[in-house]
Amino acid sequence: MTLAPDTPPPPGDSAPIFGTHLFDGCAAAKGYALNAMCFSFNEAANREAFLADEDAYCQRYGLSSEQLAAVRARNVLAMIEAGGNIYYLAKLAGIFGLNVQDVGAQQTGMSVDEFKAMLLAQGRKAGED
Amino acid sequence: MARIIGGYFTSHVPAIGGAIVRGDQEEPYWKPFFDGFPPVREWLEAERPDVAVCFYNDHGLNFFLDKMPTFAVGAAHEYRNEDEGWGLPLFKSFAGHPDLSWHIIEQLVGDEFDVTTCQSMLVDHALSIPFELAYPDAQEWPLKLVPIAINTVQYPLPSAKRCLALGQAVHRALASWQGAEKIVVIGTGGLSHQLDGERAGFVNPDYDRFCMDSLAANPEAICVDSTKEIVRKSGSQGVEILNWIAARGALGAAPARETHRNYHIPISNTAAATMLLETA
């Protein structure tokens, strides 16, 4: 079946979602090396090798210059822009001693305390304590 | 004849594993979430299911982007948890039920679901933590496992409608299984949350309430939206609701009875929920 070129997308599917980067095929292809490196961090020996010589470890996985710069800068939004997927990036963040709230704070430009307070406030707003 | 006793549904945040190990269940931050589990434990204690069919999503322990199945069914004798790379404790292994797994696979492929079959499969916190919550004192799991993984990582994701249909096909398999086991269905993940991007920390209690209100009697209502629309409403990881939808389908078409609900914001970045649905 061929869709007519003017077939509209399903309702709501065309509009971007603020601050949200859907990890589609393009991102998966672009981010493959970075995510593969992060996947390797399931093994403690690999985490230690990364910490011992970060640049050499990144080279081993063939990171692009964009990915290398993002990792060196510990910049999560730049890692996502370079094709990183958060489920895999979380393993890298763990090496740096960061949890998902630290990562959330960095991406939203808040302090970690502000980010945590924002989450708690959403609970209170919803009638939760 | 086998019998499906019902299902429980819960969030699966890695930090919960840390809280369990530290014994933080009574801490003010954690108590509102852990308080959701005594009714689930009491129900399991009374019913004593023999097998669990668990719908979950892998977070990069068993599957990598080199081969990413949309639907994967475990058919292993044993399912181990391993290091996920972020300091989580190692959780207990599960005994599989390969005969039932293959029976489910036969039904699913017969119903034209092209599933990946896994005779070797690691299971991550998304699967282990719901069992640690439900059986906190178990030295070993008192039931066997059939794990079913749904891709919620790499787009395109299966639609909610397709996940409900997958669950319904699993129900047909369970209904025709000739064993005498009692079966519990488990759906893990969500509810609304977002870990990545400038919208990190987003939760949506209104949408979560809609999902919880619809789950027992009208799961089709949750299936109207595209996966992207679900992301818009519930955050990029809120799409883990697909696991709940599939698990609801596995309970069968007959109305399920909601016997317990717990909802709390936040656990880590997540609007955390626990529900118990019993079948008639």
Short mmCIF file of C-alpha atoms in Angstrom, two decimals:
data_model
loop_
_atom_site.label_atom_id
_atom_site.label_comp_id
_atom_site.label_asym_id
_atom_site.label_seq_id
_atom_site.Cartn_x
_atom_site.Cartn_y
_atom_site.Cartn_z
CA MET A 1 0.00 0.00 0.00
CA THR A 2 1.28 3.46 -0.86
CA LEU A 3 0.16 6.40 1.13
CA ALA A 4 -0.79 9.48 -0.83
CA PRO A 5 1.79 12.22 -0.25
CA ASP A 6 -0.82 14.45 1.32
CA THR A 7 -1.99 11.81 3.82
CA PRO A 8 -2.02 13.62 7.15
CA PRO A 9 -0.20 12.00 10.05
CA PRO A 10 -2.33 10.67 12.90
CA PRO A 11 -3.58 13.42 15.21
CA GLY A 12 -0.91 14.65 17.53
CA ASP A 13 1.87 12.70 15.88
CA SER A 14 3.31 15.50 13.80
CA ALA A 15 3.86 18.06 16.50
CA PRO A 16 7.14 17.94 18.39
CA ILE A 17 7.03 17.38 22.15
CA PHE A 18 8.87 20.02 24.13
CA GLY A 19 12.20 18.85 25.52
CA THR A 20 11.68 15.29 24.29
CA HIS A 21 13.94 13.45 21.87
CA LEU A 22 12.34 10.28 20.56
CA PHE A 23 15.01 7.65 20.09
CA ASP A 24 14.20 6.63 16.52
CA GLY A 25 16.18 4.81 13.87
CA CYS A 26 18.16 7.91 12.93
CA ALA A 27 19.18 8.48 16.54
CA ALA A 28 19.93 4.79 17.04
CA ALA A 29 22.20 4.77 14.00
CA LYS A 30 23.89 8.04 14.93
CA GLY A 31 24.38 7.02 18.54
CA TYR A 32 25.44 3.42 18.02
CA ALA A 33 29.10 3.80 19.08
CA LEU A 34 28.27 5.88 22.15
CA ASN A 35 25.51 3.53 23.27
CA ALA A 36 27.71 0.50 22.61
CA MET A 37 30.35 1.96 24.90
CA CYS A 38 27.73 2.63 27.57
CA PHE A 39 26.40 -0.93 27.20
CA SER A 40 29.91 -2.22 27.89
CA PHE A 41 29.73 -0.59 31.31
CA ASN A 42 27.54 -3.43 32.53
CA GLU A 43 30.91 -5.06 33.32
CA ALA A 44 32.86 -3.66 36.24
CA ALA A 45 36.21 -4.25 34.50
CA ASN A 46 35.09 -2.00 31.65
CA ARG A 47 34.01 0.72 34.05
CA GLU A 48 37.46 0.56 35.62
CA ALA A 49 39.16 0.67 32.22
CA PHE A 50 37.17 3.76 31.30
CA LEU A 51 38.12 5.48 34.55
CA ALA A 52 41.77 4.53 34.08
CA ASP A 53 42.01 6.02 30.57
CA GLU A 54 38.85 7.66 29.36
CA ASP A 55 40.15 8.83 25.98
CA ALA A 56 41.60 5.46 25.09
CA TYR A 57 38.37 3.74 26.05
CA CYS A 58 36.30 6.12 23.92
CA GLN A 59 38.68 5.58 20.99
CA ARG A 60 38.24 1.83 21.32
CA TYR A 61 34.51 2.26 20.68
CA GLY A 62 35.04 4.69 17.81
CA LEU A 63 33.09 7.60 19.23
CA SER A 64 32.51 10.50 16.86
CA SER A 65 34.10 13.84 17.66
CA GLU A 66 30.66 15.12 18.70
CA GLN A 67 30.21 12.17 21.05
CA LEU A 68 33.73 12.55 22.43
CA ALA A 69 33.18 16.21 23.18
CA ALA A 70 29.85 15.50 24.87
CA VAL A 71 31.37 12.79 27.07
CA ARG A 72 34.38 14.95 27.97
CA ALA A 73 32.06 17.80 28.91
CA ARG A 74 29.75 15.45 30.89
CA ASN A 75 26.97 17.16 28.93
CA VAL A 76 23.93 14.88 28.85
CA LEU A 77 21.87 16.96 26.41
CA ALA A 78 24.82 16.95 24.01
CA MET A 79 25.13 13.18 24.43
CA ILE A 80 21.45 12.82 23.52
CA GLU A 81 21.94 15.14 20.55
CA ALA A 82 24.78 12.83 19.51
CA GLY A 83 22.44 9.84 19.56
CA GLY A 84 22.79 8.70 23.15
CA ASN A 85 19.87 6.85 24.69
CA ILE A 86 19.11 7.60 28.32
CA TYR A 87 18.84 3.92 29.34
CA TYR A 88 22.42 3.41 28.21
CA LEU A 89 23.69 6.86 29.18
CA ALA A 90 22.54 6.13 32.73
CA LYS A 91 25.31 3.55 32.97
CA LEU A 92 27.86 6.22 32.02
CA ALA A 93 26.31 8.68 34.46
CA GLY A 94 26.68 6.02 37.14
CA ILE A 95 30.44 5.96 36.59
CA PHE A 96 30.49 9.69 37.28
CA GLY A 97 28.49 9.07 40.45
CA LEU A 98 25.38 10.73 39.04
CA ASN A 99 21.85 9.38 39.42
CA VAL A 100 18.84 10.17 37.25
CA GLN A 101 17.93 13.16 39.39
CA ASP A 102 21.39 14.65 38.93
CA VAL A 103 20.99 14.03 35.21
CA GLY A 104 17.52 15.56 35.24
CA ALA A 105 18.81 18.63 37.03
CA GLN A 106 21.58 19.12 34.50
CA GLN A 107 19.24 18.81 31.54
CA THR A 108 16.67 21.23 32.93
CA GLY A 109 19.20 23.79 34.14
CA MET A 110 18.17 23.39 37.76
CA SER A 111 20.23 22.61 40.80
CA VAL A 112 19.70 19.07 42.06
CA ASP A 113 17.82 20.43 45.08
CA GLU A 114 15.60 22.51 42.81
CA PHE A 115 14.93 19.51 40.60
CA LYS A 116 14.00 17.34 43.58
CA ALA A 117 11.80 20.11 44.96
CA MET A 118 10.06 20.38 41.58
CA LEU A 119 9.24 16.66 41.68
CA LEU A 120 7.95 16.90 45.26
CA ALA A 121 5.85 19.93 44.34
CA GLN A 122 4.22 17.99 41.52
CA GLY A 123 3.25 15.35 44.06
CA ARG A 124 1.74 17.94 46.39
CA LYS A 125 -0.12 19.53 43.49
CA ALA A 126 -1.58 16.12 42.69
CA GLY A 127 -2.80 15.75 46.25
CA GLU A 128 0.00 13.42 47.26
CA ASP A 129 2.18 13.99 50.29
CA MET B 1 -6.90 -26.77 34.52
CA ALA B 2 -4.67 -23.77 34.91
CA ARG B 3 -6.24 -20.68 36.41
CA ILE B 4 -5.34 -17.03 36.09
CA ILE B 5 -5.87 -15.53 39.52
CA GLY B 6 -5.30 -11.91 38.51
CA GLY B 7 -2.45 -9.53 38.21
CA TYR B 8 -0.46 -6.86 39.90
CA PHE B 9 0.99 -3.78 38.29
CA THR B 10 3.85 -1.72 39.64
CA SER B 11 6.52 0.82 38.83
CA HIS B 12 10.09 -0.44 38.56
CA VAL B 13 12.54 2.32 39.45
CA PRO B 14 16.20 1.25 39.97
CA ALA B 15 16.37 3.33 43.15
CA ILE B 16 13.77 1.03 44.74
CA GLY B 17 16.39 -1.72 44.70
CA GLY B 18 18.76 0.50 46.64
CA ALA B 19 16.04 1.37 49.14
CA ILE B 20 15.30 -2.33 49.71
CA VAL B 21 18.97 -3.13 50.37
CA ARG B 22 19.35 -0.19 52.76
CA GLY B 23 16.11 -1.09 54.55
CA ASP B 24 14.56 2.31 53.84
CA GLN B 25 10.99 1.03 53.55
CA GLU B 26 9.83 3.07 56.55
CA GLU B 27 11.71 6.25 55.63
CA PRO B 28 9.31 9.14 54.90
CA TYR B 29 10.49 9.41 51.30
CA TRP B 30 9.91 5.71 50.59
CA LYS B 31 7.05 4.70 52.89
CA PRO B 32 4.20 6.02 50.69
CA PHE B 33 5.42 3.77 47.88
CA PHE B 34 6.20 0.64 49.92
CA ASP B 35 2.82 0.99 51.63
CA GLY B 36 1.33 -0.07 48.33
CA PHE B 37 2.59 -3.61 48.73
CA PRO B 38 1.14 -5.29 51.85
CA PRO B 39 -2.22 -5.94 50.09
CA VAL B 40 -0.35 -7.49 47.15
CA ARG B 41 1.67 -9.70 49.52
CA GLU B 42 -1.42 -10.79 51.43
CA TRP B 43 -3.18 -11.67 48.20
CA LEU B 44 -0.20 -13.67 46.93
CA GLU B 45 0.12 -15.40 50.29
CA ALA B 46 -3.53 -16.44 50.12
CA GLU B 47 -3.52 -17.46 46.46
CA ARG B 48 0.00 -18.93 46.18
CA PRO B 49 0.42 -18.76 42.40
CA ASP B 50 2.77 -21.29 40.78
CA VAL B 51 3.75 -19.27 37.73
CA ALA B 52 4.17 -15.60 36.90
CA VAL B 53 3.85 -14.20 33.40
CA CYS B 54 5.62 -10.86 33.56
CA PHE B 55 5.51 -8.09 30.94
CA TYR B 56 8.42 -5.68 31.29
CA ASN B 57 10.99 -3.69 29.30
CA ASP B 58 14.72 -4.33 29.27
CA HIS B 59 16.99 -1.37 30.10
CA GLY B 60 20.14 -2.56 28.38
CA LEU B 61 21.02 -5.69 30.32
CA ASN B 62 19.85 -8.44 27.96
CA PHE B 63 19.18 -6.49 24.77
CA PHE B 64 21.38 -3.97 23.00
CA LEU B 65 20.63 -1.91 19.92
CA ASP B 66 22.43 -4.44 17.71
CA LYS B 67 19.34 -6.64 17.90
CA MET B 68 16.22 -5.07 19.36
CA PRO B 69 13.11 -7.24 19.35
CA THR B 70 9.70 -5.61 19.55
CA PHE B 71 8.33 -8.56 21.54
CA ALA B 72 10.58 -11.18 23.15
CA VAL B 73 9.41 -14.23 25.07
CA GLY B 74 11.70 -16.08 27.44
CA ALA B 75 11.88 -19.85 27.02
CA ALA B 76 14.76 -20.53 29.39
CA HIS B 77 15.18 -22.89 32.31
CA GLU B 78 16.71 -20.10 34.36
CA TYR B 79 16.72 -16.30 34.24
CA ARG B 80 19.61 -14.53 35.94
CA ASN B 81 19.96 -10.92 36.94
CA GLU B 82 23.40 -9.38 36.38
CA ASP B 83 25.31 -6.16 36.88
CA GLU B 84 23.45 -3.34 35.14
CA GLY B 85 26.32 -0.93 35.56
CA TRP B 86 24.82 1.57 37.95
CA GLY B 87 25.46 0.07 41.34
CA LEU B 88 22.28 -1.92 41.77
CA PRO B 89 22.38 -4.99 44.01
CA LEU B 90 22.27 -8.34 42.24
CA PHE B 91 18.86 -9.92 42.56
CA LYS B 92 17.90 -13.58 42.80
CA SER B 93 17.62 -15.83 39.75
CA PHE B 94 14.29 -17.20 38.57
CA ALA B 95 13.36 -20.71 37.55
CA GLY B 96 11.71 -20.76 34.15
CA HIS B 97 8.79 -22.79 32.85
CA PRO B 98 9.97 -23.62 29.32
CA ASP B 99 7.00 -25.84 28.48
CA LEU B 100 4.54 -23.04 29.22
CA SER B 101 6.81 -20.56 27.45
CA TRP B 102 6.76 -22.63 24.27
CA HIS B 103 3.01 -23.08 24.56
CA ILE B 104 2.66 -19.27 24.72
CA ILE B 105 5.06 -18.86 21.81
CA GLU B 106 3.05 -21.34 19.72
CA GLN B 107 -0.11 -19.38 20.43
CA LEU B 108 1.49 -16.01 19.72
CA VAL B 109 3.03 -17.05 16.41
CA GLY B 110 -0.23 -18.82 15.53
CA ASP B 111 -1.95 -15.50 16.17
CA GLU B 112 0.54 -13.84 13.79
CA PHE B 113 2.75 -12.15 16.40
CA ASP B 114 6.34 -12.41 15.17
CA VAL B 115 8.06 -12.79 18.52
CA THR B 116 11.71 -13.33 19.33
CA THR B 117 12.22 -16.47 21.40
CA CYS B 118 14.96 -16.43 24.01
CA GLN B 119 16.35 -19.68 25.42
CA SER B 120 18.89 -17.56 27.22
CA MET B 121 17.76 -14.30 28.75
CA LEU B 122 18.99 -12.03 31.52
CA VAL B 123 16.35 -10.10 33.42
CA ASP B 124 16.97 -6.63 34.82
CA HIS B 125 15.60 -4.54 37.69
CA ALA B 126 12.36 -3.97 35.79
CA LEU B 127 11.50 -7.58 36.41
CA SER B 128 13.38 -8.34 39.63
CA ILE B 129 12.16 -5.41 41.70
CA PRO B 130 8.44 -6.23 41.40
CA PHE B 131 9.21 -9.68 42.83
CA GLU B 132 11.45 -8.26 45.57
CA LEU B 133 8.54 -5.99 46.53
CA ALA B 134 5.95 -8.76 46.45
CA TYR B 135 8.02 -11.45 48.21
CA PRO B 136 10.36 -9.46 50.47
CA ASP B 137 11.37 -12.36 52.69
CA ALA B 138 11.77 -15.07 50.06
CA GLN B 139 15.09 -16.92 50.03
CA GLU B 140 14.13 -18.21 46.62
CA TRP B 141 11.16 -17.41 44.44
CA PRO B 142 8.13 -19.59 45.22
CA LEU B 143 6.95 -19.49 41.60
CA LYS B 144 8.27 -20.00 38.08
CA LEU B 145 8.64 -17.27 35.52
CA VAL B 146 7.68 -16.61 31.92
CA PRO B 147 9.13 -13.19 31.01
CA ILE B 148 7.82 -11.21 28.04
CA ALA B 149 9.83 -8.12 27.07
CA ILE B 150 8.32 -5.25 25.10
CA ASN B 151 10.54 -2.71 23.34
CA THR B 152 9.99 0.70 24.89
CA VAL B 153 13.46 1.95 23.98
CA GLN B 154 13.98 2.26 20.24
CA TYR B 155 11.26 3.72 18.00
CA PRO B 156 9.11 2.66 16.34
CA LEU B 157 7.49 1.10 19.41
CA PRO B 158 4.52 -1.23 19.19
CA SER B 159 1.20 0.55 19.56
CA ALA B 160 -0.81 0.28 22.75
CA LYS B 161 -3.50 -1.47 20.74
CA ARG B 162 -0.97 -4.04 19.55
CA CYS B 163 0.29 -4.60 23.11
CA LEU B 164 -3.26 -5.19 24.32
CA ALA B 165 -3.73 -7.70 21.50
CA LEU B 166 -0.44 -9.39 22.46
CA GLY B 167 -1.68 -9.75 26.01
CA GLN B 168 -5.00 -11.12 24.80
CA ALA B 169 -3.15 -13.73 22.74
CA VAL B 170 -1.15 -14.68 25.84
CA HIS B 171 -4.48 -15.05 27.64
CA ARG B 172 -5.69 -17.49 24.99
CA ALA B 173 -2.50 -19.50 25.53
CA LEU B 174 -2.99 -19.57 29.29
CA ALA B 175 -6.66 -20.50 28.90
CA SER B 176 -5.73 -23.51 26.77
CA TRP B 177 -2.79 -24.64 28.92
CA GLN B 178 -3.51 -28.11 30.28
CA GLY B 179 -1.42 -27.77 33.43
CA ALA B 180 -2.92 -27.31 36.87
CA GLU B 181 -0.95 -24.20 37.79
CA LYS B 182 -2.26 -21.02 39.31
CA ILE B 183 -0.96 -18.13 37.22
CA VAL B 184 -0.36 -14.51 38.19
CA VAL B 185 0.17 -11.84 35.54
CA ILE B 186 2.49 -8.91 36.23
CA GLY B 187 2.88 -5.60 34.39
CA THR B 188 5.78 -3.38 35.38
CA GLY B 189 6.82 0.16 34.53
CA GLY B 190 5.61 3.74 34.60
CA LEU B 191 3.53 5.48 35.39
CA SER B 192 4.31 8.94 34.00
CA HIS B 193 7.96 9.96 34.06
CA GLN B 194 10.70 11.37 31.90
CA LEU B 195 14.43 10.95 32.44
CA ASP B 196 15.84 12.57 29.33
CA GLY B 197 15.76 15.94 27.65
CA GLU B 198 14.80 19.41 28.78
CA ARG B 199 11.43 18.04 29.95
CA ALA B 200 13.11 15.66 32.45
CA GLY B 201 11.09 15.37 35.63
CA PHE B 202 7.75 15.65 33.84
CA VAL B 203 4.87 13.72 35.43
CA ASN B 204 1.16 13.87 34.66
CA PRO B 205 -1.14 12.75 37.49
CA ASP B 206 -4.28 13.38 35.41
CA TYR B 207 -3.15 10.96 32.73
CA ASP B 208 -2.00 8.44 35.35
CA ARG B 209 -5.43 8.58 36.99
CA PHE B 210 -7.05 8.04 33.60
CA CYS B 211 -4.86 4.96 33.02
CA MET B 212 -5.58 3.54 36.47
CA ASP B 213 -9.31 4.24 36.14
CA SER B 214 -9.42 2.55 32.72
CA LEU B 215 -7.22 -0.46 33.39
CA ALA B 216 -9.71 -2.87 34.96
CA ALA B 217 -12.87 -2.27 32.95
CA ASN B 218 -11.90 -0.37 29.83
CA PRO B 219 -8.24 -0.83 28.83
CA GLU B 220 -9.19 -0.04 25.24
CA ALA B 221 -9.52 3.60 26.31
CA ILE B 222 -5.75 3.76 26.91
CA CYS B 223 -5.16 2.27 23.45
CA VAL B 224 -6.73 5.13 21.49
CA ASP B 225 -3.52 7.18 21.59
CA SER B 226 -0.46 6.61 19.41
CA THR B 227 2.74 5.81 21.30
CA LYS B 228 3.96 9.33 20.56
CA GLU B 229 0.79 10.75 22.06
CA ILE B 230 1.32 8.55 25.12
CA VAL B 231 4.82 10.02 25.39
CA ARG B 232 3.35 13.50 25.12
CA LYS B 233 0.91 12.76 27.93
CA SER B 234 3.08 10.65 30.22
CA GLY B 235 6.73 11.43 29.46
CA SER B 236 9.27 9.54 27.39
CA GLN B 237 9.55 6.70 29.91
CA GLY B 238 5.85 6.85 30.79
CA VAL B 239 5.42 4.80 27.65
CA GLU B 240 6.27 1.81 29.86
CA ILE B 241 2.49 1.76 30.39
CA LEU B 242 2.61 -0.56 27.36
CA ASN B 243 3.67 -3.32 29.77
CA TRP B 244 0.62 -2.68 31.93
CA ILE B 245 -1.66 -2.73 28.90
CA ALA B 246 -0.26 -6.06 27.68
CA ALA B 247 -0.55 -7.54 31.17
CA ARG B 248 -4.15 -6.35 31.39
CA GLY B 249 -4.84 -8.11 28.09
CA ALA B 250 -3.42 -11.34 29.51
CA LEU B 251 -6.05 -11.27 32.26
CA GLY B 252 -8.72 -11.83 29.62
CA ALA B 253 -11.70 -9.96 28.27
CA ALA B 254 -13.93 -10.52 31.29
CA PRO B 255 -14.02 -7.45 33.55
CA ALA B 256 -11.31 -7.55 36.16
CA ARG B 257 -11.98 -6.34 39.68
CA GLU B 258 -9.70 -3.64 41.05
CA THR B 259 -9.03 -4.58 44.65
CA HIS B 260 -6.13 -2.28 45.46
CA ARG B 261 -4.52 0.90 44.23
CA ASN B 262 -1.60 2.99 45.46
CA TYR B 263 -0.22 6.11 43.81
CA HIS B 264 2.59 8.41 44.87
CA ILE B 265 4.77 11.17 43.39
CA PRO B 266 7.74 10.99 43.28
CA ILE B 267 10.00 7.99 43.61
CA SER B 268 13.18 9.20 41.98
CA ASN B 269 11.77 10.95 38.86
CA THR B 270 8.68 8.77 38.64
CA ALA B 271 4.99 8.87 39.47
CA ALA B 272 4.90 5.45 41.12
CA ALA B 273 1.82 3.26 41.22
CA THR B 274 0.80 -0.18 42.40
CA MET B 275 -2.47 -1.86 41.44
CA LEU B 276 -4.04 -5.24 42.02
CA LEU B 277 -6.69 -6.65 39.68
CA GLU B 278 -8.44 -9.91 40.39
CA THR B 279 -10.18 -12.02 37.81
CA ALA B 280 -13.71 -13.25 38.36
#
